[in-house]
Short mmCIF file of C-alpha atoms and ligand atoms in Angstrom, two decimals:
data_model
loop_
_atom_site.label_atom_id
_atom_site.label_comp_id
_atom_site.label_asym_id
_atom_site.label_seq_id
_atom_site.Cartn_x
_atom_site.Cartn_y
_atom_site.Cartn_z
CA MET A 146 -97.71 103.59 -76.21
CA SER A 147 -95.05 105.64 -74.45
CA GLY A 148 -92.09 104.70 -72.30
CA CYS A 149 -88.80 104.55 -74.24
CA LYS A 150 -87.23 104.62 -70.82
CA GLY A 151 -88.97 103.79 -67.59
CA ILE A 152 -92.45 102.42 -67.32
CA ILE A 153 -94.56 101.80 -70.45
CA VAL A 154 -97.88 103.64 -70.48
CA ALA A 155 -100.52 101.78 -72.50
CA LYS A 156 -103.91 103.36 -73.17
CA THR A 157 -105.25 100.67 -75.52
CA ILE A 158 -105.90 96.93 -75.33
CA ASP A 159 -103.88 96.40 -78.54
CA GLU A 160 -100.80 98.05 -77.01
CA VAL A 161 -100.96 95.69 -74.02
CA ARG A 162 -101.54 92.65 -76.24
CA THR A 163 -98.57 93.51 -78.51
CA LYS A 164 -96.24 93.87 -75.53
CA VAL A 165 -97.50 90.71 -73.83
CA ALA A 166 -97.16 88.67 -77.07
CA LYS A 167 -93.50 89.71 -77.22
CA TRP A 168 -92.94 88.75 -73.57
CA GLN A 169 -94.68 85.43 -74.05
CA ALA A 170 -92.55 84.62 -77.12
CA GLU A 171 -89.51 85.13 -74.88
CA GLY A 172 -90.96 82.81 -72.18
CA ILE A 173 -91.30 85.68 -69.73
CA SER A 174 -93.73 85.45 -66.76
CA VAL A 175 -96.27 88.25 -66.27
CA GLY A 176 -97.88 89.45 -63.03
CA LEU A 177 -101.01 91.61 -63.02
CA VAL A 178 -102.04 94.04 -60.29
CA PRO A 179 -105.59 95.26 -61.04
CA THR A 180 -106.30 98.65 -59.44
CA MET A 181 -108.60 101.63 -59.75
CA GLY A 182 -105.66 103.99 -59.24
CA PHE A 183 -104.98 106.62 -56.57
CA LEU A 184 -102.35 104.19 -55.41
CA HIS A 185 -101.18 103.89 -51.80
CA GLU A 186 -98.95 101.52 -49.83
CA GLY A 187 -101.70 98.87 -49.86
CA HIS A 188 -101.33 98.70 -53.66
CA GLY A 189 -97.57 99.06 -53.13
CA SER A 190 -97.48 95.75 -51.24
CA LEU A 191 -99.26 94.02 -54.16
CA ILE A 192 -96.90 95.53 -56.73
CA ARG A 193 -93.81 94.59 -54.69
CA LYS A 194 -95.01 91.01 -54.37
CA ALA A 195 -95.76 90.87 -58.11
CA VAL A 196 -92.30 92.26 -58.96
CA GLU A 197 -90.72 89.65 -56.68
CA GLN A 198 -92.59 86.73 -58.29
CA ASN A 199 -92.70 87.67 -62.01
CA ASP A 200 -90.34 88.83 -64.78
CA GLU A 201 -92.68 91.66 -65.86
CA VAL A 202 -95.52 93.37 -63.99
CA ILE A 203 -98.58 95.10 -65.41
CA VAL A 204 -100.57 97.45 -63.17
CA SER A 205 -104.02 98.28 -64.51
CA ASP A 206 -105.26 101.71 -63.48
CA PHE A 207 -108.92 101.98 -64.40
CA VAL A 208 -111.89 103.32 -62.45
CA ASN A 209 -114.33 100.67 -63.60
CA PRO A 210 -117.81 102.18 -64.12
CA THR A 211 -119.66 98.85 -64.13
CA GLN A 212 -118.89 98.17 -60.47
CA PHE A 213 -120.46 101.43 -59.22
CA GLY A 214 -124.18 101.68 -58.46
CA PRO A 215 -126.20 104.73 -59.61
CA ASN A 216 -125.83 106.58 -56.29
CA GLU A 217 -122.21 105.69 -55.63
CA ASP A 218 -118.98 107.68 -55.99
CA LEU A 219 -117.94 106.96 -59.61
CA GLU A 220 -117.60 110.65 -60.51
CA SER A 221 -115.84 111.71 -57.31
CA TYR A 222 -113.61 108.63 -56.98
CA PRO A 223 -110.09 110.08 -56.48
CA ARG A 224 -107.75 110.03 -59.49
CA ASP A 225 -104.11 111.04 -59.97
CA PHE A 226 -102.58 109.25 -62.93
CA GLU A 227 -99.18 111.01 -62.87
CA ALA A 228 -98.65 110.06 -59.22
CA ASP A 229 -99.77 106.47 -59.96
CA LYS A 230 -97.37 106.20 -62.89
CA ASN A 231 -94.41 107.42 -60.81
CA PHE A 232 -95.35 105.13 -57.93
CA CYS A 233 -95.50 102.05 -60.21
CA GLU A 234 -92.26 102.99 -61.94
CA LYS A 235 -90.46 103.38 -58.62
CA LEU A 236 -91.62 99.94 -57.49
CA GLY A 237 -90.37 98.30 -60.69
CA ALA A 238 -93.61 97.64 -62.60
CA SER A 239 -93.05 97.34 -66.37
CA LEU A 240 -96.33 98.65 -67.76
CA ILE A 241 -99.28 100.69 -66.53
CA PHE A 242 -102.53 100.11 -68.43
CA ASN A 243 -104.75 103.17 -68.21
CA PRO A 244 -107.64 102.79 -70.66
CA GLY A 245 -110.62 105.12 -70.93
CA PRO A 246 -114.10 103.64 -70.36
CA ASP A 247 -114.76 103.51 -74.13
CA GLU A 248 -111.67 101.38 -74.66
CA MET A 249 -112.96 98.81 -72.15
CA TYR A 250 -116.69 98.89 -72.91
CA ASP A 251 -118.61 99.15 -76.18
CA ARG A 252 -122.32 98.70 -75.31
CA PRO A 253 -121.51 95.54 -73.33
CA ARG A 254 -124.00 92.68 -73.12
CA ALA A 255 -121.76 90.06 -71.54
CA TYR A 256 -121.18 90.04 -67.79
CA VAL A 257 -119.63 87.63 -65.33
CA ASN A 258 -121.69 86.89 -62.25
CA ILE A 259 -120.64 84.61 -59.41
CA GLU A 260 -123.72 83.43 -57.57
CA GLU A 261 -124.13 82.92 -53.82
CA LEU A 262 -120.77 84.39 -52.78
CA SER A 263 -121.91 87.78 -54.17
CA ASP A 264 -125.27 87.73 -52.40
CA GLY A 265 -124.33 88.78 -48.84
CA LEU A 266 -122.02 91.28 -47.09
CA CYS A 267 -121.15 94.14 -49.50
CA GLY A 268 -123.01 92.37 -52.34
CA ALA A 269 -126.32 92.73 -50.49
CA ARG A 270 -125.83 96.52 -50.26
CA ARG A 271 -124.17 97.06 -53.66
CA PRO A 272 -126.23 94.92 -56.07
CA VAL A 273 -124.19 95.42 -59.29
CA HIS A 274 -120.80 95.71 -57.65
CA PHE A 275 -119.37 92.20 -57.87
CA ARG A 276 -120.80 91.58 -61.33
CA GLY A 277 -118.85 94.67 -62.45
CA VAL A 278 -115.70 93.55 -60.63
CA CYS A 279 -115.81 90.02 -62.07
CA THR A 280 -116.49 91.32 -65.57
CA VAL A 281 -113.60 93.80 -65.59
CA VAL A 282 -111.22 91.36 -63.90
CA SER A 283 -112.09 88.67 -66.50
CA LYS A 284 -111.41 91.20 -69.25
CA LEU A 285 -108.06 92.13 -67.66
CA PHE A 286 -107.11 88.44 -67.38
CA ASN A 287 -107.94 87.96 -71.09
CA ILE A 288 -106.13 91.13 -72.17
CA THR A 289 -102.94 90.60 -70.16
CA LYS A 290 -102.80 86.76 -70.18
CA ALA A 291 -100.98 87.17 -66.88
CA ASN A 292 -99.59 84.14 -65.05
CA ARG A 293 -100.47 85.57 -61.63
CA ALA A 294 -102.80 88.30 -60.35
CA TYR A 295 -102.60 90.09 -57.00
CA PHE A 296 -105.49 91.19 -54.78
CA GLY A 297 -105.64 92.62 -51.27
CA GLU A 298 -107.27 90.75 -48.38
CA LYS A 299 -108.91 94.00 -47.32
CA ASP A 300 -111.49 93.31 -50.05
CA ALA A 301 -112.02 89.81 -48.64
CA GLN A 302 -115.34 89.18 -50.37
CA GLN A 303 -113.87 90.32 -53.70
CA LEU A 304 -110.89 87.98 -53.24
CA ALA A 305 -113.10 84.97 -52.38
CA ILE A 306 -115.35 85.68 -55.38
CA ILE A 307 -112.40 86.02 -57.77
CA ARG A 308 -110.88 82.75 -56.52
CA LYS A 309 -114.23 81.02 -57.14
CA MET A 310 -114.56 82.65 -60.58
CA VAL A 311 -111.08 81.44 -61.57
CA LYS A 312 -111.89 77.92 -60.37
CA ASP A 313 -115.36 77.70 -61.91
CA LEU A 314 -114.40 79.23 -65.27
CA ASN A 315 -110.96 77.54 -65.50
CA PHE A 316 -108.97 80.74 -65.91
CA ASP A 317 -105.31 79.74 -66.30
CA ILE A 318 -104.00 82.17 -63.69
CA GLU A 319 -102.76 81.97 -60.09
CA ILE A 320 -104.50 84.30 -57.64
CA VAL A 321 -102.25 85.69 -54.92
CA GLY A 322 -103.91 87.27 -51.87
CA CYS A 323 -101.87 89.84 -49.91
CA PRO A 324 -102.39 90.91 -46.27
CA ILE A 325 -104.19 94.13 -45.29
CA VAL A 326 -101.79 97.09 -45.01
CA ARG A 327 -102.60 99.48 -42.16
CA GLU A 328 -101.57 103.00 -41.27
CA GLU A 329 -99.43 103.22 -38.11
CA ASP A 330 -102.52 103.89 -36.02
CA GLY A 331 -104.35 100.83 -37.41
CA LEU A 332 -106.65 102.26 -40.11
CA ALA A 333 -106.71 99.92 -43.13
CA MET A 334 -105.33 101.74 -46.18
CA SER A 335 -107.92 102.69 -48.80
CA SER A 336 -108.16 105.26 -51.58
CA ARG A 337 -111.46 106.32 -49.97
CA ASN A 338 -109.67 107.39 -46.74
CA THR A 339 -108.95 110.60 -48.63
CA TYR A 340 -112.66 111.56 -48.27
CA LEU A 341 -112.33 111.76 -44.45
CA SER A 342 -112.06 115.10 -42.62
CA ALA A 343 -109.51 115.28 -39.78
CA GLU A 344 -112.25 114.55 -37.24
CA GLU A 345 -113.61 111.64 -39.28
CA ARG A 346 -110.11 110.26 -39.77
CA LYS A 347 -109.81 109.92 -35.97
CA ALA A 348 -113.32 108.43 -35.72
CA ALA A 349 -112.43 105.86 -38.43
CA LEU A 350 -110.08 104.17 -35.97
CA CYS A 351 -113.14 102.50 -34.43
CA LEU A 352 -113.01 99.99 -37.32
CA SER A 353 -109.54 98.68 -36.47
CA ARG A 354 -110.43 98.79 -32.75
CA ALA A 355 -113.46 96.59 -33.45
CA ILE A 356 -111.31 94.20 -35.50
CA LYS A 357 -108.83 94.01 -32.63
CA SER A 358 -111.64 93.27 -30.16
CA GLY A 359 -113.03 90.59 -32.53
CA LYS A 360 -109.60 88.94 -32.85
CA GLU A 361 -109.11 88.98 -29.07
CA ASN A 362 -112.52 87.52 -28.26
CA ILE A 363 -113.11 84.96 -31.02
CA LYS A 364 -113.19 81.36 -29.78
CA GLU A 365 -114.03 78.01 -31.34
CA GLY A 366 -117.73 77.23 -30.94
CA MET A 367 -118.83 80.69 -29.70
CA SER A 368 -121.98 82.23 -31.13
CA THR A 369 -121.22 84.56 -34.03
CA LYS A 370 -123.97 86.86 -32.78
CA GLN A 371 -122.10 87.29 -29.49
CA LEU A 372 -118.88 88.00 -31.39
CA THR A 373 -120.37 90.57 -33.76
CA SER A 374 -122.25 92.25 -30.88
CA LEU A 375 -118.96 92.78 -29.04
CA MET A 376 -117.52 94.37 -32.17
CA ALA A 377 -120.65 96.47 -32.72
CA GLU A 378 -120.30 97.91 -29.20
CA VAL A 379 -116.88 99.29 -30.15
CA ILE A 380 -118.27 100.98 -33.27
CA GLU A 381 -121.37 102.29 -31.50
CA ALA A 382 -119.17 104.07 -28.94
CA GLU A 383 -118.05 106.37 -31.79
CA PRO A 384 -120.69 109.05 -32.51
CA LEU A 385 -119.60 109.65 -36.14
CA ALA A 386 -119.85 105.97 -37.05
CA LYS A 387 -122.89 104.11 -38.38
CA ILE A 388 -122.74 100.35 -38.92
CA ASP A 389 -123.76 99.12 -42.37
CA TYR A 390 -123.06 95.51 -41.38
CA ILE A 391 -120.87 93.35 -39.17
CA GLU A 392 -121.15 89.68 -40.04
CA ALA A 393 -119.38 86.36 -39.62
CA VAL A 394 -119.56 83.99 -42.60
CA ASP A 395 -117.83 80.80 -43.68
CA GLY A 396 -114.53 81.68 -45.32
CA GLU A 397 -115.17 79.86 -48.59
CA MET A 398 -118.78 80.31 -49.74
CA LEU A 399 -119.39 83.38 -47.54
CA GLN A 400 -122.63 82.06 -46.09
CA PRO A 401 -123.84 83.20 -42.64
CA ILE A 402 -122.88 80.86 -39.77
CA GLU A 403 -124.23 80.66 -36.24
CA LYS A 404 -121.14 79.31 -34.52
CA VAL A 405 -117.45 79.98 -34.94
CA GLN A 406 -115.91 76.90 -36.54
CA GLY A 407 -113.74 75.95 -39.53
CA ARG A 408 -112.58 78.89 -41.62
CA VAL A 409 -114.41 82.10 -40.71
CA LEU A 410 -114.44 85.57 -42.26
CA VAL A 411 -115.59 88.38 -39.98
CA ALA A 412 -116.30 91.40 -42.18
CA MET A 413 -117.82 94.81 -41.71
CA ALA A 414 -118.75 98.02 -43.48
CA VAL A 415 -119.16 101.19 -41.46
CA TYR A 416 -120.10 104.71 -42.50
CA ILE A 417 -117.92 107.44 -41.05
CA GLY A 418 -119.94 110.48 -41.98
CA LYS A 419 -120.72 109.86 -45.68
CA THR A 420 -117.71 107.63 -46.29
CA ARG A 421 -118.25 103.88 -46.29
CA LEU A 422 -115.20 101.97 -45.05
CA ILE A 423 -114.63 98.21 -44.86
CA ASP A 424 -112.37 96.01 -42.75
CA ASN A 425 -112.20 92.33 -41.82
CA PHE A 426 -110.26 89.50 -40.30
CA SER A 427 -110.08 85.78 -40.95
CA TRP A 428 -109.91 83.04 -38.35
CA GLU A 429 -109.27 79.35 -38.72
CA GLY A 430 -109.96 76.64 -36.13
CA LYS A 431 -107.70 73.68 -35.54
O1 PAF B 177 -110.17 96.27 -55.85
C1 PAF B 177 -110.26 97.12 -56.77
O2 PAF B 177 -109.59 98.15 -56.79
C2 PAF B 177 -111.22 96.85 -57.92
O3 PAF B 177 -112.39 96.25 -57.48
C3 PAF B 177 -110.58 96.04 -59.07
C4 PAF B 177 -110.22 94.63 -58.62
C5 PAF B 177 -109.36 96.75 -59.59
C6 PAF B 177 -111.57 95.90 -60.23
O4 PAF B 177 -111.92 97.15 -60.76
#
């Protein structure tokens, strides 16, 4: 463990546990911000909120192999630990947990799977993804014993699944969802935006344009097919974009719905060239 001054860098589970035990003995509250690193202002908003609401904040910085499918971008996923460390330190986090894969996994045979909510949207296209997310997040909850954990609403399906996991498995932790952070021109912040060429970066704005159109047109009782078709038209006008899905589901169990009513999540994934980007908005009727 290093960090005589400034942020503590922990590479092992034991180092985190020792520090947390000391904090707990002093009655100190702990916030956890789980990340895969390559931090940007989206993560920044989670860290700031955690710093505001807790005495000490742990940021985990771990590219979790179990949530990547065989043909996904595990190897090329962007990494810059020094920049992440400085970013967390500047925002007032106390500890950055940066384990290697062997520290987190030793021939694992236990996984956490949340049924139904993981079946559609991104889960339908990325079969092992949410099982990997729920497993690593459960491990991080057990390692850090945090009082609160912070997740972005950009990963809306992930957030709904984690809330359900915490409820069903009685994790003693409060889940705090934080709003999507966008670039000035509207693109939702993501570590994967770094894959985009200059031309693709411009094309990627069709996602936030489609979200805007969805927000402007959504009405109680309208057909979800009509809504998602309007949004699809915006994406299809962009030659570099290819829709993976645009769907409206109920905001709790994430099941497809035919009409807009209650709490609705409208989510999409779109390829811009080879890069798959996601965006969404939520709507709630009176
Ligand atoms: O949202 C992410 O960055 C990851 O899915 C998470 C929650 C850190 C788990 O690896």
